[in-house]
mmCIF file of C-alpha atoms and ligand atoms in Angstrom:
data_model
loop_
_atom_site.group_PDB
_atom_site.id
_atom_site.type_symbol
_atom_site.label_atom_id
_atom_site.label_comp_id
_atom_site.label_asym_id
_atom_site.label_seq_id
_atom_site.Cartn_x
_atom_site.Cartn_y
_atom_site.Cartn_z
ATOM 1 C CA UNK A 1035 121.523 113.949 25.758
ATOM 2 C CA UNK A 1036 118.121 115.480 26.047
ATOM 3 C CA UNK A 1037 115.373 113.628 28.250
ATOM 4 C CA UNK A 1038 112.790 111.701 26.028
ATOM 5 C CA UNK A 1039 108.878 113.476 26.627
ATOM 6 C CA UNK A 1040 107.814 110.992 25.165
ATOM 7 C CA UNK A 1041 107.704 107.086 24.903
ATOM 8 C CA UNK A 1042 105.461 104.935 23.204
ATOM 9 C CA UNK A 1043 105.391 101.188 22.976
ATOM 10 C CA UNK A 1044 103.761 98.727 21.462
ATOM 11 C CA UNK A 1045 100.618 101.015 20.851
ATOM 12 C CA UNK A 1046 97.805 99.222 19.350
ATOM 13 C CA UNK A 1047 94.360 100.743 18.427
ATOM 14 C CA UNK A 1048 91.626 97.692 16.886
ATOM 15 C CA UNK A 1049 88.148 99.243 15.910
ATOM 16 C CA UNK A 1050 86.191 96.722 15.572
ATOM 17 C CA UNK A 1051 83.726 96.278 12.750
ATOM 18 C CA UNK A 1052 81.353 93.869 10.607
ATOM 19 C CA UNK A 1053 82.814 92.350 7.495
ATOM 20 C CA UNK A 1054 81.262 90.830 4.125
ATOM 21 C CA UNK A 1055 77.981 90.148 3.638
ATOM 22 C CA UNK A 1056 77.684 88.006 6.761
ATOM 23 C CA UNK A 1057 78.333 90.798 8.935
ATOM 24 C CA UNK A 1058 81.138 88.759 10.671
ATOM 25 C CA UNK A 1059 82.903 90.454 13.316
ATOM 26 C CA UNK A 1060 86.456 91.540 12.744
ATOM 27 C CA UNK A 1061 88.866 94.683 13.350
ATOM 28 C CA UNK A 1062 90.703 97.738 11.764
ATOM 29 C CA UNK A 1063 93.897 97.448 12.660
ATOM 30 C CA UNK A 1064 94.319 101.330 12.449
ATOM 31 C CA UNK A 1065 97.511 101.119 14.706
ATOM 32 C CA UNK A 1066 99.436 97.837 15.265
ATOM 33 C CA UNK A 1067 102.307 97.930 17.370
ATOM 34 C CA UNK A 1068 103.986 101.180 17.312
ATOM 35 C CA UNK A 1069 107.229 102.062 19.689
ATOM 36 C CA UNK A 1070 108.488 105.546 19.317
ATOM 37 C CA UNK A 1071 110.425 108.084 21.419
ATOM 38 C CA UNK A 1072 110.211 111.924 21.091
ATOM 39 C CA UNK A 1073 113.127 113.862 22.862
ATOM 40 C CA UNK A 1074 112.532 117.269 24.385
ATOM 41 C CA UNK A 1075 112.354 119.738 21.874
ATOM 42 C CA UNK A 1076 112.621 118.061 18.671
ATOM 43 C CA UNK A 1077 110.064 117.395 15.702
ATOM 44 C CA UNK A 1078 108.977 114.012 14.721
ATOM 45 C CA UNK A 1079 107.713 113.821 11.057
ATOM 46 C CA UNK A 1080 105.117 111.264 10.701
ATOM 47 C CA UNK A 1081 104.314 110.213 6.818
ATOM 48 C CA UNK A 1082 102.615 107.517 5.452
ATOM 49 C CA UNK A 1083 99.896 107.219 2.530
ATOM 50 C CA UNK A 1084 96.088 108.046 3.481
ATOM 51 C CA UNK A 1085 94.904 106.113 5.527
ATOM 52 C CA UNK A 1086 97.901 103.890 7.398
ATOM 53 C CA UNK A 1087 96.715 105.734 11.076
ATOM 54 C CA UNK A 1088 98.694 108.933 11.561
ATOM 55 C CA UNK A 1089 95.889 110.567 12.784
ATOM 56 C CA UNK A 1090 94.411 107.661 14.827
ATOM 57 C CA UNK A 1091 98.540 107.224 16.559
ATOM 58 C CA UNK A 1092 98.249 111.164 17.389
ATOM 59 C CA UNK A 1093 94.586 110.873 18.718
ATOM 60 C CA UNK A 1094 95.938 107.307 21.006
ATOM 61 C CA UNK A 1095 98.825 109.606 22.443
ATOM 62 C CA UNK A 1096 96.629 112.859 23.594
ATOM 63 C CA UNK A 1097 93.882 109.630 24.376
ATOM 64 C CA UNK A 1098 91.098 111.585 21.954
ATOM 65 C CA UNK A 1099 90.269 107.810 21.312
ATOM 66 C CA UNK A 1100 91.543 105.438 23.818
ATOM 67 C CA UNK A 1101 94.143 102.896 22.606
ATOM 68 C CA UNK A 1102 93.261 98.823 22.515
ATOM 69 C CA UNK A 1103 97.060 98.061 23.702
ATOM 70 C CA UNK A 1104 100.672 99.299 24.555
ATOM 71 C CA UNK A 1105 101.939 102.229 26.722
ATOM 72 C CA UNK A 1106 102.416 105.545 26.250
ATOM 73 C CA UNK A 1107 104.600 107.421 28.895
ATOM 74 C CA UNK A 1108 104.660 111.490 28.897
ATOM 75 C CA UNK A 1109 106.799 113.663 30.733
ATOM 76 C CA UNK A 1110 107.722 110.204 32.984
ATOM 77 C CA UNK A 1111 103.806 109.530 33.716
ATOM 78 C CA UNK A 1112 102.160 106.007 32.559
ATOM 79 C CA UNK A 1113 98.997 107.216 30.795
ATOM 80 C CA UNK A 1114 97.323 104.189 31.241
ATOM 81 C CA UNK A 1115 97.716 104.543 34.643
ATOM 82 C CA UNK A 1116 96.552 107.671 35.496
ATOM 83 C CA UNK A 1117 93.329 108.742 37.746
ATOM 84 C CA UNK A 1118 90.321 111.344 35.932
ATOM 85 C CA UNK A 1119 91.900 113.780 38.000
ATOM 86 C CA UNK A 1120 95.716 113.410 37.231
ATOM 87 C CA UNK A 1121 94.608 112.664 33.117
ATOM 88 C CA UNK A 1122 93.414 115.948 33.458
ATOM 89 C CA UNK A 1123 96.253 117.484 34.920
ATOM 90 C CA UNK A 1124 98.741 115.897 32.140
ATOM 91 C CA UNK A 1125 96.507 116.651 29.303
ATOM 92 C CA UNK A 1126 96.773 120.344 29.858
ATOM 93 C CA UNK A 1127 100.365 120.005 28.434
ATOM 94 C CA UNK A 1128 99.103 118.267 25.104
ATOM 95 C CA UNK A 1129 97.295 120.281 22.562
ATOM 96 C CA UNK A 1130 96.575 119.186 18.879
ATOM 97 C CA UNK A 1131 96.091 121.271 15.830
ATOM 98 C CA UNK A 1132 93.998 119.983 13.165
ATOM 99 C CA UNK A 1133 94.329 120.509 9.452
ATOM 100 C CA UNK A 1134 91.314 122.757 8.993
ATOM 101 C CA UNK A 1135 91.160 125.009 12.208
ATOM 102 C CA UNK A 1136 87.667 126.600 10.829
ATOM 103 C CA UNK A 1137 85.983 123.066 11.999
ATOM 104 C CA UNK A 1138 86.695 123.309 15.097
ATOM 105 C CA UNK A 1139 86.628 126.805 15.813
ATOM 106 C CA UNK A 1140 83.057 127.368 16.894
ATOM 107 C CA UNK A 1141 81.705 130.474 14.058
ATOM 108 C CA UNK A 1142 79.266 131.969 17.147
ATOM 109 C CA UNK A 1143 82.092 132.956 19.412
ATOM 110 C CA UNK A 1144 84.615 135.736 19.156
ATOM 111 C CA UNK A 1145 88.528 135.075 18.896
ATOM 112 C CA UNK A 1146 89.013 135.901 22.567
ATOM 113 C CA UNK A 1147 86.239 133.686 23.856
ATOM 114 C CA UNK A 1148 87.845 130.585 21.911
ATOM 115 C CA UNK A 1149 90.928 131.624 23.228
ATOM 116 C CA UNK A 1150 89.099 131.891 26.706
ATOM 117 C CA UNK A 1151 87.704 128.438 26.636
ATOM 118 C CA UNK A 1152 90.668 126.127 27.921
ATOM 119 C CA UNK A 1153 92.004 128.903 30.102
ATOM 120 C CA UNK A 1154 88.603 128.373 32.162
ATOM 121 C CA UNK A 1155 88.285 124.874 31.929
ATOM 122 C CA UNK A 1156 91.571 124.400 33.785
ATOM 123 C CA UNK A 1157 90.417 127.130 36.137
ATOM 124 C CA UNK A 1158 93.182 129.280 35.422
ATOM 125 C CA UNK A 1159 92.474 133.004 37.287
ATOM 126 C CA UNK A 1160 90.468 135.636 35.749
ATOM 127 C CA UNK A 1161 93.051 138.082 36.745
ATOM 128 C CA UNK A 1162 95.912 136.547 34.326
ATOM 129 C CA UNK A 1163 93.187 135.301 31.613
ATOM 130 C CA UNK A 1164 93.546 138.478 29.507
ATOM 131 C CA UNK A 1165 97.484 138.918 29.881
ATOM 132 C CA UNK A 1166 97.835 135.413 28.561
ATOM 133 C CA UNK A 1167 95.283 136.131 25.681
ATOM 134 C CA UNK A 1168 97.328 138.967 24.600
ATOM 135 C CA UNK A 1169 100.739 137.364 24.561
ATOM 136 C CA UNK A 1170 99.531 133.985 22.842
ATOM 137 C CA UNK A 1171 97.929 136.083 19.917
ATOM 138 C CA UNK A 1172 100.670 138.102 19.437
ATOM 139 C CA UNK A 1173 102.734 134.871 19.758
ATOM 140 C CA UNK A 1174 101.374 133.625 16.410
ATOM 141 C CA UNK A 1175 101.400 137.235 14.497
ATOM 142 C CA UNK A 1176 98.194 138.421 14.861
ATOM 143 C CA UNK A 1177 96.851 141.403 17.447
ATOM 144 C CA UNK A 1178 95.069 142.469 19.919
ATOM 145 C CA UNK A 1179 91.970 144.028 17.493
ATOM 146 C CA UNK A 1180 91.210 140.742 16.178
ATOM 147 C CA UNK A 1181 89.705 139.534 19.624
ATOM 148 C CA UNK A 1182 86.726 141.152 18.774
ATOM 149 C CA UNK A 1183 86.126 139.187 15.690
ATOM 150 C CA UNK A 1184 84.669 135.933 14.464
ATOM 151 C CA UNK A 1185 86.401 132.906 12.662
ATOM 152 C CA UNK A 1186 84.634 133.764 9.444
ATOM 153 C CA UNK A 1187 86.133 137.206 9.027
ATOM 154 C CA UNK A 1188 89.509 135.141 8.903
ATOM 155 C CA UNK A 1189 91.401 134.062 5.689
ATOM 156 C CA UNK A 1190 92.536 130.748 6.206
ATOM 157 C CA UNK A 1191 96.378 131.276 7.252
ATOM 158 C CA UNK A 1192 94.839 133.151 9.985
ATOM 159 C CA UNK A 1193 92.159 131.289 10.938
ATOM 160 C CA UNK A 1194 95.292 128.599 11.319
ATOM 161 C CA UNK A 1195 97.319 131.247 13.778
ATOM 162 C CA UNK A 1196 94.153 131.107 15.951
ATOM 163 C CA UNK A 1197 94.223 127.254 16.152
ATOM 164 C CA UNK A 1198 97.649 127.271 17.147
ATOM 165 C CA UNK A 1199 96.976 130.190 19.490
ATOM 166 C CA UNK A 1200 94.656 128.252 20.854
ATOM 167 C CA UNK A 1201 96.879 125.059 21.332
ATOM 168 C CA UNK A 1202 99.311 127.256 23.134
ATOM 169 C CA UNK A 1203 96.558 129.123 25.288
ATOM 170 C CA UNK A 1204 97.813 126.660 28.286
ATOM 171 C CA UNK A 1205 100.994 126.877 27.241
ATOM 172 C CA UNK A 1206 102.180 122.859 26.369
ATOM 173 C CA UNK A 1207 105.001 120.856 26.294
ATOM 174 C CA UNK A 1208 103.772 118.840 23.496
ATOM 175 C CA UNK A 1209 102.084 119.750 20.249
ATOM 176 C CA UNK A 1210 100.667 117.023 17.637
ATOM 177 C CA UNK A 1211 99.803 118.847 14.525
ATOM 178 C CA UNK A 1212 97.858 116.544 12.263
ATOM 179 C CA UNK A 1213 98.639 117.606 8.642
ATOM 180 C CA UNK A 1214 98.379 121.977 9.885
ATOM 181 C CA UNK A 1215 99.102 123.242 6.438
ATOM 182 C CA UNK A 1216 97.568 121.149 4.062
ATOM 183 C CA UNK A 1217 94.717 122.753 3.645
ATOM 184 C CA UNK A 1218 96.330 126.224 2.883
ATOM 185 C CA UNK A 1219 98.266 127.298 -0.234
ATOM 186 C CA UNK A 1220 101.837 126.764 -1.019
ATOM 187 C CA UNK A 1221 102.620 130.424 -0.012
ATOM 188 C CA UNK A 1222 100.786 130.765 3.403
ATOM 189 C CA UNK A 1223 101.892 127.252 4.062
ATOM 190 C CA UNK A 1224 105.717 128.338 4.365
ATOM 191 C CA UNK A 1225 104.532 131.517 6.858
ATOM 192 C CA UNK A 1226 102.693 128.743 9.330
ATOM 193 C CA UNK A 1227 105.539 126.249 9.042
ATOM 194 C CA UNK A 1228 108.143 129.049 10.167
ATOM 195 C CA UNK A 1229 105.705 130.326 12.308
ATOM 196 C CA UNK A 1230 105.633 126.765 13.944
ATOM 197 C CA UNK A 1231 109.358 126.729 13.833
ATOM 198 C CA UNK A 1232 109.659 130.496 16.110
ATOM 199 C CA UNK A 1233 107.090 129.083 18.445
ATOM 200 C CA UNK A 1234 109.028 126.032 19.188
ATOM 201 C CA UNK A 1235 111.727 127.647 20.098
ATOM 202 C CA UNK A 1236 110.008 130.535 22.293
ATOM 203 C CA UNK A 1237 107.603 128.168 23.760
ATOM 204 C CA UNK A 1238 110.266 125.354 24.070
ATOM 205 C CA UNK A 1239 108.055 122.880 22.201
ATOM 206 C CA UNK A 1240 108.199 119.343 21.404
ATOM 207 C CA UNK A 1241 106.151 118.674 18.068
ATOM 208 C CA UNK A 1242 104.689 115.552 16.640
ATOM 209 C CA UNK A 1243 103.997 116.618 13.153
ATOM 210 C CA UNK A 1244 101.872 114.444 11.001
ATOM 211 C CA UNK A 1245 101.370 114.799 7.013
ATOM 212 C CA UNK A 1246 101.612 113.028 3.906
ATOM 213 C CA UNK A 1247 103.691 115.840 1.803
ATOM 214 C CA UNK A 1248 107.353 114.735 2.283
ATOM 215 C CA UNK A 1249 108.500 118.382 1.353
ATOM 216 C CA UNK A 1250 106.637 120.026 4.191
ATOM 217 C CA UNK A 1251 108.219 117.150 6.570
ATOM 218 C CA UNK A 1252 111.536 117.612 4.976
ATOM 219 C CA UNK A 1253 111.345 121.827 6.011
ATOM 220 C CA UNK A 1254 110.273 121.218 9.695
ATOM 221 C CA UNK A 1255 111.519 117.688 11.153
ATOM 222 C CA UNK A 1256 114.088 116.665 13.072
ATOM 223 C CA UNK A 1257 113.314 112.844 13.007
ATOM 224 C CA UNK A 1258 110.760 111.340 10.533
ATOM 225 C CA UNK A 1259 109.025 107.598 11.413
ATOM 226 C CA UNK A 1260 106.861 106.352 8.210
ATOM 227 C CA UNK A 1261 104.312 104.287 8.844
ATOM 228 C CA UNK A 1262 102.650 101.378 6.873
ATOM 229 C CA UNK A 1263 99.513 99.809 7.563
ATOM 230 C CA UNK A 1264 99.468 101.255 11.240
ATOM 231 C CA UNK A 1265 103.111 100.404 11.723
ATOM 232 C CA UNK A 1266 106.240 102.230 11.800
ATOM 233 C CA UNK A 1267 108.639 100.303 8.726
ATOM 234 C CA UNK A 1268 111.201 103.039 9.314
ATOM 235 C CA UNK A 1269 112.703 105.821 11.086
ATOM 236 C CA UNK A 1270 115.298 107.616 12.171
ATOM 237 C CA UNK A 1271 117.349 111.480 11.729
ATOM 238 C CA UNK A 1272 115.407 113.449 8.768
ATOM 239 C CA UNK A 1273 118.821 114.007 6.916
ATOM 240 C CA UNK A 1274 119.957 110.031 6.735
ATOM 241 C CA UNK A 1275 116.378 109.059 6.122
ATOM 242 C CA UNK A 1276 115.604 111.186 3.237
ATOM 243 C CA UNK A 1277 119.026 110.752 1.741
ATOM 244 C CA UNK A 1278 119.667 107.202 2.710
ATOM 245 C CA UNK A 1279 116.057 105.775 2.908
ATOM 246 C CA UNK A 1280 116.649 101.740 3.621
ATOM 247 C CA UNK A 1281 113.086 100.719 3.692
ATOM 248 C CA UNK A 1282 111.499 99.835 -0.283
ATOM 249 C CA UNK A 1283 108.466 101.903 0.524
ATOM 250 C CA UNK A 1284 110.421 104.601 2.200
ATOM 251 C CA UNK A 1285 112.722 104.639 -1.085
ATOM 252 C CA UNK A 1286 108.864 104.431 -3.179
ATOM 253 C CA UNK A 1287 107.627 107.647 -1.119
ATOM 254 C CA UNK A 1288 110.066 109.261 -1.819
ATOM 255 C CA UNK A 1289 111.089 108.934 -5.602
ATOM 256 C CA UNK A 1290 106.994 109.728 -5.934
ATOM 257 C CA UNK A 1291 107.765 113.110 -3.951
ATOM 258 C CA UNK A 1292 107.182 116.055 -6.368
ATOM 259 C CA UNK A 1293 110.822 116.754 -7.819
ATOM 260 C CA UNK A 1294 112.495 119.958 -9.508
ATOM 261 C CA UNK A 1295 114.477 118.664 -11.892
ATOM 262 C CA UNK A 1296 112.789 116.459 -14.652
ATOM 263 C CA UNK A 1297 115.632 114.233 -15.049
ATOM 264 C CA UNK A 1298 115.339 112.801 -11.534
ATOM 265 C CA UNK A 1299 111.367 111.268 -12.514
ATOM 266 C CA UNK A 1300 113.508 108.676 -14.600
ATOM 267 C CA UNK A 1301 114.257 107.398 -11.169
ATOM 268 C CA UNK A 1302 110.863 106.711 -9.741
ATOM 269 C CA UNK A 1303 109.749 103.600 -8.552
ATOM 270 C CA UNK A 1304 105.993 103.274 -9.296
ATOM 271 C CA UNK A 1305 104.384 101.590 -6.144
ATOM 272 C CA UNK A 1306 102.137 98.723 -7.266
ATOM 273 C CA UNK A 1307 99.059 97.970 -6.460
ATOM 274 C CA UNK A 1308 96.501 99.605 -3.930
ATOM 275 C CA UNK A 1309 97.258 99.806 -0.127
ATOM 276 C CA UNK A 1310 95.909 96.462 1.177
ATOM 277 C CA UNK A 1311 92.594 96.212 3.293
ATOM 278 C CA UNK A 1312 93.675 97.422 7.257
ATOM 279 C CA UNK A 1313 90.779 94.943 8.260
ATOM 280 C CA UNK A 1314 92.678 91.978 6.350
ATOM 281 C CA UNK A 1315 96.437 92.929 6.312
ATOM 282 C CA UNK A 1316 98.545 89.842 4.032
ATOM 283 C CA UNK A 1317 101.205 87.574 6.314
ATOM 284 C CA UNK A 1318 104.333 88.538 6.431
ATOM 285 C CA UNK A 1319 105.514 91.343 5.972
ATOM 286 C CA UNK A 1320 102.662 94.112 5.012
ATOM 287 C CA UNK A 1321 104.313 95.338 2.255
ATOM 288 C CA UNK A 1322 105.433 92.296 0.291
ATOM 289 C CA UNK A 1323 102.686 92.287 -1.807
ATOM 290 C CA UNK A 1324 103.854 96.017 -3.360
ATOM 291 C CA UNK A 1325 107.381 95.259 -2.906
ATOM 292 C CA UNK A 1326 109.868 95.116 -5.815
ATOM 293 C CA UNK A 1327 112.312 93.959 -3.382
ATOM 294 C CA UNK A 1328 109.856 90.929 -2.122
ATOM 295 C CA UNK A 1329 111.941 88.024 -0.792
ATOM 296 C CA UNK A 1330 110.403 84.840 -0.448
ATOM 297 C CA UNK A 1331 110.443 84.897 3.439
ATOM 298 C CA UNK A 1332 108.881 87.823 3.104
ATOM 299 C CA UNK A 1333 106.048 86.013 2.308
ATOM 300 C CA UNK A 1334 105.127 84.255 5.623
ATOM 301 C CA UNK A 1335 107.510 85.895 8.356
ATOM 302 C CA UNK A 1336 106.954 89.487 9.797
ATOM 303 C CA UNK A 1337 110.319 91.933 10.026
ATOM 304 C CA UNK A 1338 110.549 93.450 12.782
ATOM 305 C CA UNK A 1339 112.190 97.428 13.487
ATOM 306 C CA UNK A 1340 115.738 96.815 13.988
ATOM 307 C CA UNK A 1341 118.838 99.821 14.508
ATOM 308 C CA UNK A 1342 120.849 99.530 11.030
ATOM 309 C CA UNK A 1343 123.423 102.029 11.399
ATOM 310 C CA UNK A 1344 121.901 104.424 13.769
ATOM 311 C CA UNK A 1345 118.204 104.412 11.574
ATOM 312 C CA UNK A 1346 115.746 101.992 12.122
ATOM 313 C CA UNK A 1347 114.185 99.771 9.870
ATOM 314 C CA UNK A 1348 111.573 96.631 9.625
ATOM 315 C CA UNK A 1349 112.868 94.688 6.512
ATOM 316 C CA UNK A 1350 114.423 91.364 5.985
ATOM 317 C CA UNK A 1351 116.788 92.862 3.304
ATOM 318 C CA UNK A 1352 118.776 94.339 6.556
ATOM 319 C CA UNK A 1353 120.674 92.302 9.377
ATOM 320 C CA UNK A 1354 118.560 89.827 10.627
ATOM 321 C CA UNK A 1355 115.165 90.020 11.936
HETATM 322 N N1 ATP B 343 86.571 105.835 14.384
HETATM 323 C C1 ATP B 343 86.944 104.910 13.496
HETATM 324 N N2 ATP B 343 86.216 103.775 13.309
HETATM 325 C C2 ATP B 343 86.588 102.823 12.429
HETATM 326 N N3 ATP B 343 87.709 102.929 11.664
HETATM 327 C C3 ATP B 343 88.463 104.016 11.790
HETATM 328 C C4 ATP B 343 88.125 105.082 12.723
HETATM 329 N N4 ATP B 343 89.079 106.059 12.631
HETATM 330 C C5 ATP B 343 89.961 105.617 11.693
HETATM 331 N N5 ATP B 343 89.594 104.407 11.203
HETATM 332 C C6 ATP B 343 90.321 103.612 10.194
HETATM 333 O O1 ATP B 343 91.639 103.450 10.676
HETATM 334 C C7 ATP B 343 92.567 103.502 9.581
HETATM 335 C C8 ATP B 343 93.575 104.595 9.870
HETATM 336 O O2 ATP B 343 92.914 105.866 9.760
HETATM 337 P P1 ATP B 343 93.641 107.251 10.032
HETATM 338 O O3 ATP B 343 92.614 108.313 9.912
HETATM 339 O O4 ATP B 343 94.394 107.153 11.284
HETATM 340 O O5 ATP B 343 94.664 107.327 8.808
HETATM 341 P P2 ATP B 343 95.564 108.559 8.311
HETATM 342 O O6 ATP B 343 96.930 108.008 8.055
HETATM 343 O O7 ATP B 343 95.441 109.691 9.259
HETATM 344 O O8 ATP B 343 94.887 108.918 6.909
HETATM 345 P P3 ATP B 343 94.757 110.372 6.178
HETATM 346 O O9 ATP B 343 96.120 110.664 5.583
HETATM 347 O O10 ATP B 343 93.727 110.126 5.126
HETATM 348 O O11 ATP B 343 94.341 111.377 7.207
HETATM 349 C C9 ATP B 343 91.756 103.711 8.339
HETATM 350 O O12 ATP B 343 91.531 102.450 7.735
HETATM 351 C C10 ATP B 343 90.460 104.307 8.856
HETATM 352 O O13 ATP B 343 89.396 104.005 8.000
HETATM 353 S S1 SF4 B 344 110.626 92.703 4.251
HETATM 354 FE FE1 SF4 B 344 110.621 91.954 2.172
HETATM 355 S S2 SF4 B 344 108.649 92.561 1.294
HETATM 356 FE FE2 SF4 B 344 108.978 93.729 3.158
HETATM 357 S S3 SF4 B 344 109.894 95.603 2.452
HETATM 358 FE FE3 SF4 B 344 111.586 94.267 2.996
HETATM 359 S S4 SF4 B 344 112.110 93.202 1.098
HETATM 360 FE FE4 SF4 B 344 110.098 94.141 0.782
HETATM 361 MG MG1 MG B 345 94.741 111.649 9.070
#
């Protein structure tokens, strides 16, 4: 079996904030609790609705925003326990990509000075600099005459090659990509998600891969977790989940998932109600009050993620919990 490269437990992230009209302290519970564990080379789908902290769990693991709880182990090292120097050393093999690359891709500098950037802030020699330039942007199908340019003189499939160029400048052994092709159309979207694919295998990658369109999860994951107001209420292999889902909002995702065939809409279960408040979550378990499923324990007493036939799921309609 293939060595985990990554291990996360109990992760918690609280932002605190003022609430009501009295201005009374209180929290966001963005993330609440979340254990994972991403093997060597695989690709771990996270889905949820807007909103349930995919993006704040990817930002807690590369420590963009430092987490309020839990542990978070990469490549065998204790984040929380590292020095400046050895954070450093660790986050060189953890890049992101964001959704919209032409945010963070400063307009004023050419393609090779982005692509320069972390190269020089982890001191790596002059003399290999350019060789590594050349490789990584041929890496993601683009060449060596578009150094010279700027991000604006990009269409937006390519301006999203240069973000993952520039995630694989220092050459990582973890990727998160934080919805990558959302922002592009249908047809370019295929071309970065196979693009992704090659790359992972010629790069020997490890992706954590976070959107809210199951189809584009479906194409490129190996494992899927779905969260649910910050925690994970299922997950497990791609194929069982997504024919087998056990969790009701799992099973709700996924009959709302844009369908071929008009017969299958008869099907769909309509999710009721609006996801609750993160800064005033109900008891129990933080579905029950969309649940169709809801049984009265459900009410009062939290599930917690248990293994139900090799997938894991946090509902009391499985085992016992
Ligand atoms: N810096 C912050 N300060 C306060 N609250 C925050 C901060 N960042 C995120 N949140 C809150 O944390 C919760 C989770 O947000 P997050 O962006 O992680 O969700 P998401 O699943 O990525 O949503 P989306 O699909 O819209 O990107 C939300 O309620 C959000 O408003
Ligand atoms: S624990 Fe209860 S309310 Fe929550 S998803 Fe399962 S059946 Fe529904
Ligand atoms: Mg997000």
């Amino acid at each position: 079996m293939r060595a985990p490269i990554l291990q996360v437990k109990g992760l918690e992230k609280r932002f605190p904030i003022q609430k009501g009209w009295f201005r009374k302290p209180g929290y966001i519970y963005a993330v609440n609790g979340v254990d994972l564990t991403v093997y060597k080379g695989e690709t771990l789908g996270i889905v949820g609705e807007s909103g349930c902290g995919k993006s704040t769990l990817g930002r807690c693991i590369l420590r963009l925003v430092e987490p309020t709880g839990g542990t978070t182990i990469f490549d065998g090292k204790d984040m929380g326990q590292l020095n400046k120097r050895d954070m450093r050393a660790v986050k060189r093999h953890m890049q992101m990509v964001f959704q919209n690359p032409f945010d963070t891709l400063n307009p004023k500098l050419t393609i090779r000075h982005i692509l320069s950037e972390p190269l020089i802030a982890h001191h790596i020699p002059l003399a290999e600099r350019e060789d590594l330039i050349l490789k990584t942007i041929e890496a993601v199908g683009l060449s060596m005459h578009h150094l010279s340019r700027y991000p604006h003189e990009f269409s937006g499939g390519q301006r999203q090659r240069i973000g993952i160029a520039r995630a694989l400048m220092l050459r990582p052994k973890l990727i998160i990509a934080d919805e990558p092709v959302s922002a592009l159309d249908v047809s370019i979207q295929s071309q970065i998600l196979n693009l992704l694919q090659d790359l992972q295998e010629q790069f020997e990658l490890t992706y954590l891969f976070i959107s809210h369109d199951l189809g584009v999860v479906e194409h490129i994951a190996d494992k899927v977790a779905v969260m649910y107001l910050g925690e994970v209420v299922e997950y497990g292999k791609k194929h069982e989940l997504f024919q087998r889902p056990m969790h009701p909002y799992t099973k709700a995702l996924l009959s709302a998932a844009p369908v071929s065939d008009p017969d299958e809409r008869a099907d769909r279960i309509i999710l009721q109600g609006d996801l609750p408040s993160t800064s005033n979550p109900p008891n129990g378990c933080k579905f029950h009050l969309r649940c169709n499923s809801c049984l009265e324990m459900c009410k009062t007493v939290a599930p917690k993620l248990q293994e139900v036939e090799g997938q894991f799921v946090a509902c009391h309609l499985y085992g016992h919990t």
